Coordinates of C-alpha atoms and ligand atoms in Angstrom, one line a residue:
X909 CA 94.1 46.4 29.4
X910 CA 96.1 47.5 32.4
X911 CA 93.2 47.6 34.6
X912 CA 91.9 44.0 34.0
X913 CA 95.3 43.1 35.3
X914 CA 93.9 42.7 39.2
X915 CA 91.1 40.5 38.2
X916 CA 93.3 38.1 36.2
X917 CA 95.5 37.8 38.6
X918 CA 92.0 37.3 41.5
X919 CA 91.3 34.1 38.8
X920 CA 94.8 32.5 39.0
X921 CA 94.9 32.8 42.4
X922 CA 91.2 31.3 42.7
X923 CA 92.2 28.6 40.7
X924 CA 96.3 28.0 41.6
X925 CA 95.9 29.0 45.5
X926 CA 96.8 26.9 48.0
X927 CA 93.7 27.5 49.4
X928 CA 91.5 27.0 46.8
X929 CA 93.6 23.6 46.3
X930 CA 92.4 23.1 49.8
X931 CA 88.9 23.8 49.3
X932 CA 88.6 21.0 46.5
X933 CA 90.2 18.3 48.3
X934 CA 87.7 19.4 51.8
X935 CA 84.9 18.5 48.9
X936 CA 86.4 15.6 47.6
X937 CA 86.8 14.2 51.2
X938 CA 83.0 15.1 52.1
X939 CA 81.9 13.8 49.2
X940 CA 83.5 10.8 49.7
X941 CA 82.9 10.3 53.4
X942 CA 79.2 10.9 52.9
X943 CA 79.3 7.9 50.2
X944 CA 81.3 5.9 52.5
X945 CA 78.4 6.5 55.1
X946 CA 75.7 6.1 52.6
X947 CA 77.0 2.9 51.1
X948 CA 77.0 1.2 54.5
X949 CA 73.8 2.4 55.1
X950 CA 71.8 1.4 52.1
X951 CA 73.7 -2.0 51.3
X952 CA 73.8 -3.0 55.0
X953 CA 76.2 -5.5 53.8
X954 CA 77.8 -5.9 58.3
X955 CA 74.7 -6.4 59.8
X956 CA 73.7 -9.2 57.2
X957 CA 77.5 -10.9 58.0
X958 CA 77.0 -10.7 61.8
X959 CA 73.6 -12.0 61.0
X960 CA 75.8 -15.1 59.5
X961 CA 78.4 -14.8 61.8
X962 CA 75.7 -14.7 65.1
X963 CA 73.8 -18.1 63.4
X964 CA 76.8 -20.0 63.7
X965 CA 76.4 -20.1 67.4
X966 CA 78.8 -19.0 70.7
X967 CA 82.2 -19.3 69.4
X968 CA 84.0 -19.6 72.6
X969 CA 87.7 -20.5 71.7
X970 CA 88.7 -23.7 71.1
X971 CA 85.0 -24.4 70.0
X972 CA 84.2 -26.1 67.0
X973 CA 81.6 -22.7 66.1
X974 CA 85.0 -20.6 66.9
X975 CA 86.7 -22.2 64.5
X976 CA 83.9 -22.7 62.0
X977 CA 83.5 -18.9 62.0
X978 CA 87.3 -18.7 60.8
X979 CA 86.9 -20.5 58.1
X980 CA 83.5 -19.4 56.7
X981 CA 84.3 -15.7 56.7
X982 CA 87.9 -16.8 55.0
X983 CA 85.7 -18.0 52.2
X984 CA 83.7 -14.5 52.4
X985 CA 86.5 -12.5 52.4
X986 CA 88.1 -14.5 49.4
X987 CA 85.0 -14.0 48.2
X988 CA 85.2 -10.1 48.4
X989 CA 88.7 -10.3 47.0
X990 CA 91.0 -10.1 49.9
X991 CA 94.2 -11.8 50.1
X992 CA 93.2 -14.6 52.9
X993 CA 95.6 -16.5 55.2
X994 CA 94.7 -18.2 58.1
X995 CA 97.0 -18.7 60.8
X996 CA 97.7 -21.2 63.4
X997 CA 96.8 -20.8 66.7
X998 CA 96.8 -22.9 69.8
X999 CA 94.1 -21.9 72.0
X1000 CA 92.7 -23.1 75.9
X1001 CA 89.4 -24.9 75.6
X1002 CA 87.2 -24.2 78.7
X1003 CA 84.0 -26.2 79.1
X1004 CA 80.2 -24.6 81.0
X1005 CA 79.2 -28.4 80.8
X1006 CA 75.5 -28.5 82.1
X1007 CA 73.7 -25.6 83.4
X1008 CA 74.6 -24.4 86.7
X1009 CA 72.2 -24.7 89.9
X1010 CA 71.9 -22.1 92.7
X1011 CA 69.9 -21.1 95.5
X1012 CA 69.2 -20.5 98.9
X1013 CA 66.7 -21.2 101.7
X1014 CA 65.2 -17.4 103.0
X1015 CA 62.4 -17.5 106.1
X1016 CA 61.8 -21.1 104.8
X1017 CA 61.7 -20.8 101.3
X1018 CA 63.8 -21.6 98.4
X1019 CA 65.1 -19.0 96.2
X1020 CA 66.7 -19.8 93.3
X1021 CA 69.2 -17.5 91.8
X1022 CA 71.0 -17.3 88.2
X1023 CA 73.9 -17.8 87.7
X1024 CA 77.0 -18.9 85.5
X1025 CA 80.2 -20.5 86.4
X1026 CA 83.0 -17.5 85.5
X1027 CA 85.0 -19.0 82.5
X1028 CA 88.4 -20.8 83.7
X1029 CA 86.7 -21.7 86.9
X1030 CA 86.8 -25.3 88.4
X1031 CA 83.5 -27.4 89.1
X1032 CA 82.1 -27.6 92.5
X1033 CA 82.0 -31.3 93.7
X1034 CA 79.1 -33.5 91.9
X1035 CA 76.5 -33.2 94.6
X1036 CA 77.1 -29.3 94.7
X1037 CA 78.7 -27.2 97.6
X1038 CA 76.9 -25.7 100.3
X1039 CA 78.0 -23.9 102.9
X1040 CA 77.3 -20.5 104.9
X1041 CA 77.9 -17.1 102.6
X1042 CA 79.4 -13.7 104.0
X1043 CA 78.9 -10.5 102.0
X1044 CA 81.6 -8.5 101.2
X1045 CA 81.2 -5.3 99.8
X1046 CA 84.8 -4.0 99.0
X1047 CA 88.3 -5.4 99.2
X1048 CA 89.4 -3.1 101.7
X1049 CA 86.8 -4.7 103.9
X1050 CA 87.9 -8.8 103.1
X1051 CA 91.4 -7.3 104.1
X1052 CA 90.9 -6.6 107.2
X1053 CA 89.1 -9.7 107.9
X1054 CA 90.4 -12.2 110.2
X1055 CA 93.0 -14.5 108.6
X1056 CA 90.4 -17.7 109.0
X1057 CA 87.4 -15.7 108.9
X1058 CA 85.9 -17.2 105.6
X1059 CA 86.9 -20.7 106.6
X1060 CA 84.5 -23.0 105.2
X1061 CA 82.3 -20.3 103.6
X1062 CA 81.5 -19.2 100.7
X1063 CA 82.1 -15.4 100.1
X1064 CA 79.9 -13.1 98.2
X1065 CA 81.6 -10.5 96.2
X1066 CA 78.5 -7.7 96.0
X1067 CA 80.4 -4.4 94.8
X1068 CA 78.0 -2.8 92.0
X1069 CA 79.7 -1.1 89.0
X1070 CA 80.4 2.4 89.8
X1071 CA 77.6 4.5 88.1
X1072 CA 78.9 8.1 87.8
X1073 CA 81.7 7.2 85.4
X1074 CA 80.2 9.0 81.5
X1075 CA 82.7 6.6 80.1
X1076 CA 81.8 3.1 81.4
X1077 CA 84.4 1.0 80.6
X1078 CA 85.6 2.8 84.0
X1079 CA 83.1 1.6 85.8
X1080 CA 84.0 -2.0 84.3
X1081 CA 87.3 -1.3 85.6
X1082 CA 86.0 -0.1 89.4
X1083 CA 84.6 -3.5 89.6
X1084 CA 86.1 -6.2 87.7
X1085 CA 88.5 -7.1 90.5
X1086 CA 86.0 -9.5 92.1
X1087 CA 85.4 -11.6 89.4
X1088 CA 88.9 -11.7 88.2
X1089 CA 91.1 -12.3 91.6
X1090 CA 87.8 -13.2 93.6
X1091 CA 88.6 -16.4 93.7
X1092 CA 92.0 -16.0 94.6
X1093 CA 91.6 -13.5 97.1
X1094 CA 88.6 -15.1 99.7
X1095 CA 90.6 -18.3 99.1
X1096 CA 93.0 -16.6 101.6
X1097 CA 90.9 -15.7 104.1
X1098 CA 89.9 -19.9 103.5
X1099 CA 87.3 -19.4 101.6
X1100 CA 85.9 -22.6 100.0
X1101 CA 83.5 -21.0 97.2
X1102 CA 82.8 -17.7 95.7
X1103 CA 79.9 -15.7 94.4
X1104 CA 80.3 -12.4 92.9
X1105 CA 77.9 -10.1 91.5
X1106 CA 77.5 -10.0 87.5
X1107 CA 79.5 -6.8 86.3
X1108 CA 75.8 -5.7 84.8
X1109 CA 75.8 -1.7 84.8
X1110 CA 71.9 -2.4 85.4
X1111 CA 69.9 -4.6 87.8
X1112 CA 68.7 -7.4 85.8
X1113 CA 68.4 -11.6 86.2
X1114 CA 70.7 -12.2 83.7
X1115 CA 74.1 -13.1 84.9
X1116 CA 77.3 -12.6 82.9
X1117 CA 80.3 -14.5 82.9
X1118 CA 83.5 -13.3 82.4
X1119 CA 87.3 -14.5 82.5
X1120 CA 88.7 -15.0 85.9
X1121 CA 92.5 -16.3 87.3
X1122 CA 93.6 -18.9 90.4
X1123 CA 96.7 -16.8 89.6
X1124 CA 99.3 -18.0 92.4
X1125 CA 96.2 -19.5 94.3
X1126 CA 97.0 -22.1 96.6
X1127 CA 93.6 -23.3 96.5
X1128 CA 91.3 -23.2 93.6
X1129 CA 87.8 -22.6 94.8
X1130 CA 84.5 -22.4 91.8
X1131 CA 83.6 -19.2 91.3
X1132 CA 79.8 -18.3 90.0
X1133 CA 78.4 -15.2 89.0
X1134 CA 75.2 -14.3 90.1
X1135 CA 72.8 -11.7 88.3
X1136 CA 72.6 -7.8 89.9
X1137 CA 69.1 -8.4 91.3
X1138 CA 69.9 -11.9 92.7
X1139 CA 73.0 -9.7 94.1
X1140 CA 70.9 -7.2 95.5
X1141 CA 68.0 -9.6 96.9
X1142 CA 70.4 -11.9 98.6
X1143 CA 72.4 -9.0 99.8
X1144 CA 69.1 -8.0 101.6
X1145 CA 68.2 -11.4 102.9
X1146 CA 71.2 -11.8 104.0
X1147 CA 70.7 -8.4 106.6
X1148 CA 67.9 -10.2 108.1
X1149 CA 69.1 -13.8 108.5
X1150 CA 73.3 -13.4 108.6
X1151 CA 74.4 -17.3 108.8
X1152 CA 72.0 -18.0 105.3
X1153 CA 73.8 -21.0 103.2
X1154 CA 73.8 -20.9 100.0
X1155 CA 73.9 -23.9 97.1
X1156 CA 75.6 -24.1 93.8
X1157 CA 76.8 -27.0 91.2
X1158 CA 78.0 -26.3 88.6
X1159 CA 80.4 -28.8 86.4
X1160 CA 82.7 -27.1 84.1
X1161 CA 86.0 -28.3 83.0
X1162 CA 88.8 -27.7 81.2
X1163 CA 89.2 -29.6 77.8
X1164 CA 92.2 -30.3 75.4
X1165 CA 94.1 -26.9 74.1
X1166 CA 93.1 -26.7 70.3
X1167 CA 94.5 -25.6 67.1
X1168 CA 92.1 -22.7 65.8
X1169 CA 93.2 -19.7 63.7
X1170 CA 93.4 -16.0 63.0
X1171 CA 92.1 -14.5 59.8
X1172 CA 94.1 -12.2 58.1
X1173 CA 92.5 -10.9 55.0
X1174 CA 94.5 -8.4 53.3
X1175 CA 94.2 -6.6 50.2
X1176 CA 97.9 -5.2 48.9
X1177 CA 98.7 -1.4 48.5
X1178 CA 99.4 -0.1 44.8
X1179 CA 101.7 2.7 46.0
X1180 CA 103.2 1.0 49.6
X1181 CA 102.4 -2.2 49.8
X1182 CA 105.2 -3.1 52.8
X1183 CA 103.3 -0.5 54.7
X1184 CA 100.7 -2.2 56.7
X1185 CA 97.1 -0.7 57.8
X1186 CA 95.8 -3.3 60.3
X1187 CA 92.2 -3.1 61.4
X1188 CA 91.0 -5.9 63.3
X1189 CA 88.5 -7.1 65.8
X1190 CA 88.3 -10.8 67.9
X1191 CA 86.0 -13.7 66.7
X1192 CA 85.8 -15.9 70.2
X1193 CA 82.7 -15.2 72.1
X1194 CA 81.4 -15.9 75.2
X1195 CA 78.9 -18.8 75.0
X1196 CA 75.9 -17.7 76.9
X1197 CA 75.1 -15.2 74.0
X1198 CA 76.2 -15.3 70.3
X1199 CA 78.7 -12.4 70.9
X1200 CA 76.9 -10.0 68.8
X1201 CA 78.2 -7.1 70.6
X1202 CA 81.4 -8.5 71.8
X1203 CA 83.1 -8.7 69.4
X1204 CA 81.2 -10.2 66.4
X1205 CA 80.5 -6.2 65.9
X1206 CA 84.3 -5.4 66.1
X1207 CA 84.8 -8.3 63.3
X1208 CA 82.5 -6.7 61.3
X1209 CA 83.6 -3.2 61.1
X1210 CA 87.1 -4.2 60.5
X1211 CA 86.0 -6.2 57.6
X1212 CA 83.4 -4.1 56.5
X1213 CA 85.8 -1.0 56.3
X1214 CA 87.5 -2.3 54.2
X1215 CA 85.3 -3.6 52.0
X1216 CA 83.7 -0.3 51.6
X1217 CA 86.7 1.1 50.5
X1218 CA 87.4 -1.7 48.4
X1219 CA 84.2 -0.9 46.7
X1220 CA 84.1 2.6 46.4
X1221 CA 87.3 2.5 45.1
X1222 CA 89.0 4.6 47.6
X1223 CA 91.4 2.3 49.0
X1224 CA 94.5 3.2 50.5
X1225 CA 98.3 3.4 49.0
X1226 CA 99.1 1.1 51.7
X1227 CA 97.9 -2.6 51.9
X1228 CA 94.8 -2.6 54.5
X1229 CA 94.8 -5.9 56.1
X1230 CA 92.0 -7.1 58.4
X1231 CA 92.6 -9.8 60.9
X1232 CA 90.1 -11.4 63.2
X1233 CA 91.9 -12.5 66.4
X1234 CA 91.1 -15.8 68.0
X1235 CA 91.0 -15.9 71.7
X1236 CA 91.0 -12.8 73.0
X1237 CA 88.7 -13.7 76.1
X1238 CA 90.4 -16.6 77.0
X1239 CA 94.1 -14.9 77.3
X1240 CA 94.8 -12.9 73.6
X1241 CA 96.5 -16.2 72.1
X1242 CA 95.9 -15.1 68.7
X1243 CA 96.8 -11.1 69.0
X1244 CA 99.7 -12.9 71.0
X1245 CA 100.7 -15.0 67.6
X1246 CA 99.8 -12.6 65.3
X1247 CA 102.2 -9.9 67.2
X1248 CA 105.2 -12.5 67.4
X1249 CA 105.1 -13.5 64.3
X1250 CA 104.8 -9.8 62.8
X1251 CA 107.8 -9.3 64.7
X1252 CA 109.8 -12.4 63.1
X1253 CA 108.6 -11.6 59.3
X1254 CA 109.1 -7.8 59.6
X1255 CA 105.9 -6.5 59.3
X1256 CA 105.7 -2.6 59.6
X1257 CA 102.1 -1.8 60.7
X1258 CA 102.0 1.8 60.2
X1259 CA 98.1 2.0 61.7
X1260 CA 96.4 -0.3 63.6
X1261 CA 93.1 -0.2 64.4
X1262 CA 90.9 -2.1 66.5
X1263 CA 87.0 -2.3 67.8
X1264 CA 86.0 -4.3 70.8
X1265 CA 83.4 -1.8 72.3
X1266 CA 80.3 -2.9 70.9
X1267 CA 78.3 -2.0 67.9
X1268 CA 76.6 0.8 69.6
X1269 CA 76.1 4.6 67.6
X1270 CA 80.1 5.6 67.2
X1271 CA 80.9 8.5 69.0
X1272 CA 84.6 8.4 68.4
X1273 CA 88.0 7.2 68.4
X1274 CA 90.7 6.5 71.0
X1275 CA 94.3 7.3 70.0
X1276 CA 97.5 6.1 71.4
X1277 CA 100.3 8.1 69.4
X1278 CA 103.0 10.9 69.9
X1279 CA 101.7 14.2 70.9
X1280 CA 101.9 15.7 67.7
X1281 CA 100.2 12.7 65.6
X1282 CA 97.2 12.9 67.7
X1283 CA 97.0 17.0 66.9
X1284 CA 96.6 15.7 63.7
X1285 CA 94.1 13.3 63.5
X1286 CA 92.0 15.7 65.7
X1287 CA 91.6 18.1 62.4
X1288 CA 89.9 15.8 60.8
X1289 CA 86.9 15.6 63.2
X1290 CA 85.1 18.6 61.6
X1291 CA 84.7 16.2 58.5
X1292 CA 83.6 13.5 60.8
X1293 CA 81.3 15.3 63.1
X1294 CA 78.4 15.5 60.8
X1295 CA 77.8 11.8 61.7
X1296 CA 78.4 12.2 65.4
X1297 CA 81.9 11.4 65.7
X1298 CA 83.1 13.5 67.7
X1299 CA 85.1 12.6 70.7
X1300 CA 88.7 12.2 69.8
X1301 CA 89.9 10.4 73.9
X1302 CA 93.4 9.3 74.1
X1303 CA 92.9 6.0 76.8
X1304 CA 93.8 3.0 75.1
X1305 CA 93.5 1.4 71.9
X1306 CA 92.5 -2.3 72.3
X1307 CA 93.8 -5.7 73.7
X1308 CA 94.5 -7.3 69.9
X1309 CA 96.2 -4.4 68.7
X1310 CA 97.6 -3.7 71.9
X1311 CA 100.3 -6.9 71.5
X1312 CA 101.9 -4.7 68.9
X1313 CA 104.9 -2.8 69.0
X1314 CA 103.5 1.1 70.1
X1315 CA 106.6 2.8 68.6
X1316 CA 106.0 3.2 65.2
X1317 CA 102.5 2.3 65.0
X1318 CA 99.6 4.8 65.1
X1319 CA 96.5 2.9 67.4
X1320 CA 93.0 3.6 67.3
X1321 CA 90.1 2.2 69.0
X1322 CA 86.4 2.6 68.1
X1323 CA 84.4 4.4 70.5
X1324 CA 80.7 3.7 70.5
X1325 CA 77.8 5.1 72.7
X1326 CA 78.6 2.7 76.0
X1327 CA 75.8 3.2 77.9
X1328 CA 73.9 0.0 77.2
X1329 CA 76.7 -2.2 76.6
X1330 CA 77.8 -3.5 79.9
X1331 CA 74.0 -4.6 80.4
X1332 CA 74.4 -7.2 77.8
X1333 CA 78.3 -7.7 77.6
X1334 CA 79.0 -11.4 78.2
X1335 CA 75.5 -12.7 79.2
X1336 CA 72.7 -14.3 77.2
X1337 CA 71.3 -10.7 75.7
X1338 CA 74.6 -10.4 73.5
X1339 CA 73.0 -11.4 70.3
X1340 CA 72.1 -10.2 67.2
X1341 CA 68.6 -8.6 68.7
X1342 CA 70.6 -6.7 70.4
X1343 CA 72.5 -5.2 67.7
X1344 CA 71.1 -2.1 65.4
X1345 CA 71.8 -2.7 62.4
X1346 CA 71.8 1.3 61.2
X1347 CA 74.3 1.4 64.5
X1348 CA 76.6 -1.0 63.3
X1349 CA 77.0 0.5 59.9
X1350 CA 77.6 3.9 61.2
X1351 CA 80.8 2.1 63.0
X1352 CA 82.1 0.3 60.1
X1353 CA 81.7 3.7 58.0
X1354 CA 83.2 5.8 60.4
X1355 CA 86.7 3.0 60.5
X1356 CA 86.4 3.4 56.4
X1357 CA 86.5 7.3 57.2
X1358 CA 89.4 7.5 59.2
X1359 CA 91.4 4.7 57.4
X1360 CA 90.9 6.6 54.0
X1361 CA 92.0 10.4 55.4
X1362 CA 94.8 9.1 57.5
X1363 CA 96.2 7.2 54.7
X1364 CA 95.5 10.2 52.2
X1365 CA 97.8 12.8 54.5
X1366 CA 100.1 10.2 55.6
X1367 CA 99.3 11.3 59.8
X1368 CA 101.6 8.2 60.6
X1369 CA 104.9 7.7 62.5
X1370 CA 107.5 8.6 60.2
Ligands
LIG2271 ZN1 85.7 -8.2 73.5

């Protein structure tokens, strides 16, 4: 008997080990990663709500489509079996009115350009402004400009997205100065219009608005944007013939503020349901597209996540709540709200998570949480690398989530493939054409992934 001694004890250790104990749950969390990922995939279930949510129209906030979008997917989601509260917001309500008009006279001929009035901008007088337009190519250079030297001219903001930036959200940042404190900044120099070159990361005729300030301004001037290869023609034109006027009208206004809402869907934790696992996107749009990309993908894989987990029974100990925020382009109102009154009813988000990227191919996650939190969440990207995820950055989370209290919150923002988005983000092209429906699903997977194994190992704030 003695000698069978060794082997016995080899089987208790194969099947009492830690490691062996380890082994099965890496295969239970494969297999039931690879079902959250094949679920989304077959059923398709996002890309037919953003189909829904795209037909309803632009949803910028304080629309009627903004709000209708609300309320619709709080009927969804109740129909799904979340929890569903919607919650009061008061949100700005800025008008495009008709479409704009612009163009210029070149060697005798009329070129007309696109473009969009930037929203929060004022309207040019009825009859349109004209007046002579100077380049100006960075704001080092409108700096050192003379005091008066835009007096009674328009100036043209031509500074291109930087295009050596991998991660181009950088590149969004190298040039969204213009359109935001454009105005603010020629109307110094006495400036009494502005143009400023679409933040497109390609050259295209579409132009894309985008939220801009009068800040401190002590005049507010209208400020257009005009589309890359408008930018770059009239930037050449404008080499050959200096003093070139330019026309514009355009006749947007401000209307009324509006009550519209948040959603907040939630679906309550068996084991800790005062623990809260946010995961959220915004449902306000810009209105030239149907804000497929931004953010009606974001809504999507927040809800979706959920609702995979929901039905593959794999949901979390904690209550997973998705909220779609109201306003975010307009000045976060609803993240605002939602963030306050978190903060009056004691809510304790342990996770929040957040996508506002575009529905792009997932590549990763961004993290913003102590040191050794983020050590942690990085051992799970061997499970997650089989579907490409695979860069774990560490930059910034999101605006929505972003309201929220940082210190005992773990954040995480979705990361998808960015090359393409910035050539659609916030002009016509962000619609549901533009949206992949296989790509979209791998994002709303990949959130279900990560909400089920950090909940599993608890890799929260204790
Ligand atoms: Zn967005």
């Amino acid at each position: 008997m003695k000698k069978y001694f060794p082997l016995l004890g080899l089987v208790l250790f194969l099947t009492n080990s830690p490691i062996n104990a380890q082994t099965t749950q890496a295969q239970t969390d494969e297999t039931n990663i690879k079902k959250l990922y094949t679920t989304a995939l077959t059923e398709q279930n996002g890309y037919k709500w953003l189909t829904k949510l795209t037909n309803i129209g632009p949803r910028l906030a304080g629309s009627p489509e903004a709000t209708q979008a609300v309320k619709d997917f709080a009927v969804l989601a109740d129909s799904l079996g979340f929890e569903t509260t919607l919650q009061e917001v008061t949100v700005p309500h800025w008008i495009r009115g008709e479409k704009e008009e612009s163009y210029y006279y070149f060697n005798g001929q009329k070129i007309k350009t696109n473009g969009c009035a930037l929203g929060g901008s004022v309207a040019t007088k009825k009859k349109g402004l004209q007046a002579p337009i100077v380049e100006i190519t960075s704001f080092e250079e409108l700096e050192e400009m003379d005091k008066k030297a835009l007096k009674g001219k328009i100036a043209f903001f031509n500074i291109p997205m930087d295009p050596s930036f991998i991660f181009t959200f950088f590149a969004y940042g190298s040039a969204v100065k213009q359109r935001y404190v454009g105005a603010v900044e020629a109307s110094k120099k006495g400036a009494v219009g502005v143009i400023v070159r679409s933040l497109s990361s390609s050259v295209n005729k579409y132009p894309h608005t985008g939220s801009m300030t009068y800040a401190d301004a002590k005049k507010e001037i209208p400020a257009m944007a005009i589309s890359t290869y408008d930018a770059e023609r009239l930037s050449n034109h404008l080499v050959v013939e200096p003093g070139l006027e330019f026309f514009y009208k355009m006749n947007c206004e401000w209307g009324d503020s509006t009550v519209s809402y948040n959603l907040i869907a939630d679906i309550k934790g068996r084991e800790k349901p005062d623990e809260i696992i946010v995961v959220g996107g915004h449902i306000d749009s810009w209105d030239l597209g149907t804000g497929a990309h931004d953010d009606g993908a974001g809504s999507i894989h927040a809800l979706e996540s959920a609702y995979l987990l929901k039905q593959l029974d794999l949901l979390p100990k904690r209550t997973l709540r998705v909220v779609f925020f109201m306003n975010e382009e307009f000045g976060l109102n609803g993240a605002i709200k939602y963030a306050k009154q978190s903060v009056k009813d004691s809510v304790n988000h342990v996770l929040a998570m957040e996508s506002d990227a575009g529905g792009f191919s997932p590549r990763g996650i961004s993290i913003v949480a102590p040191d050794s939190i983020i050590k942690k969440i990085k051992t799970l990207r061997s499970l997650l690398e089989p579907y490409g995820i695979h860069q774990f950055s560490q930059t910034e989370a999101g605006a929505d989530i972003g309201q929220l209290s940082k210190e005992k919150t773990v954040m995480i923002g979705m990361r998808p493939d960015g090359h393409r988005y910035f050539e659609i983000h916030h002009s016509e092209l962000d619609k549901i054409e533009s949206v992949n429906a296989r790509e979209l699903e791998m994002g709303s997977a990949t959130f279900a992934a990560i909400i089920y194994l950090i909940d599993k190992y608890d890799i929260l704030i204790q």
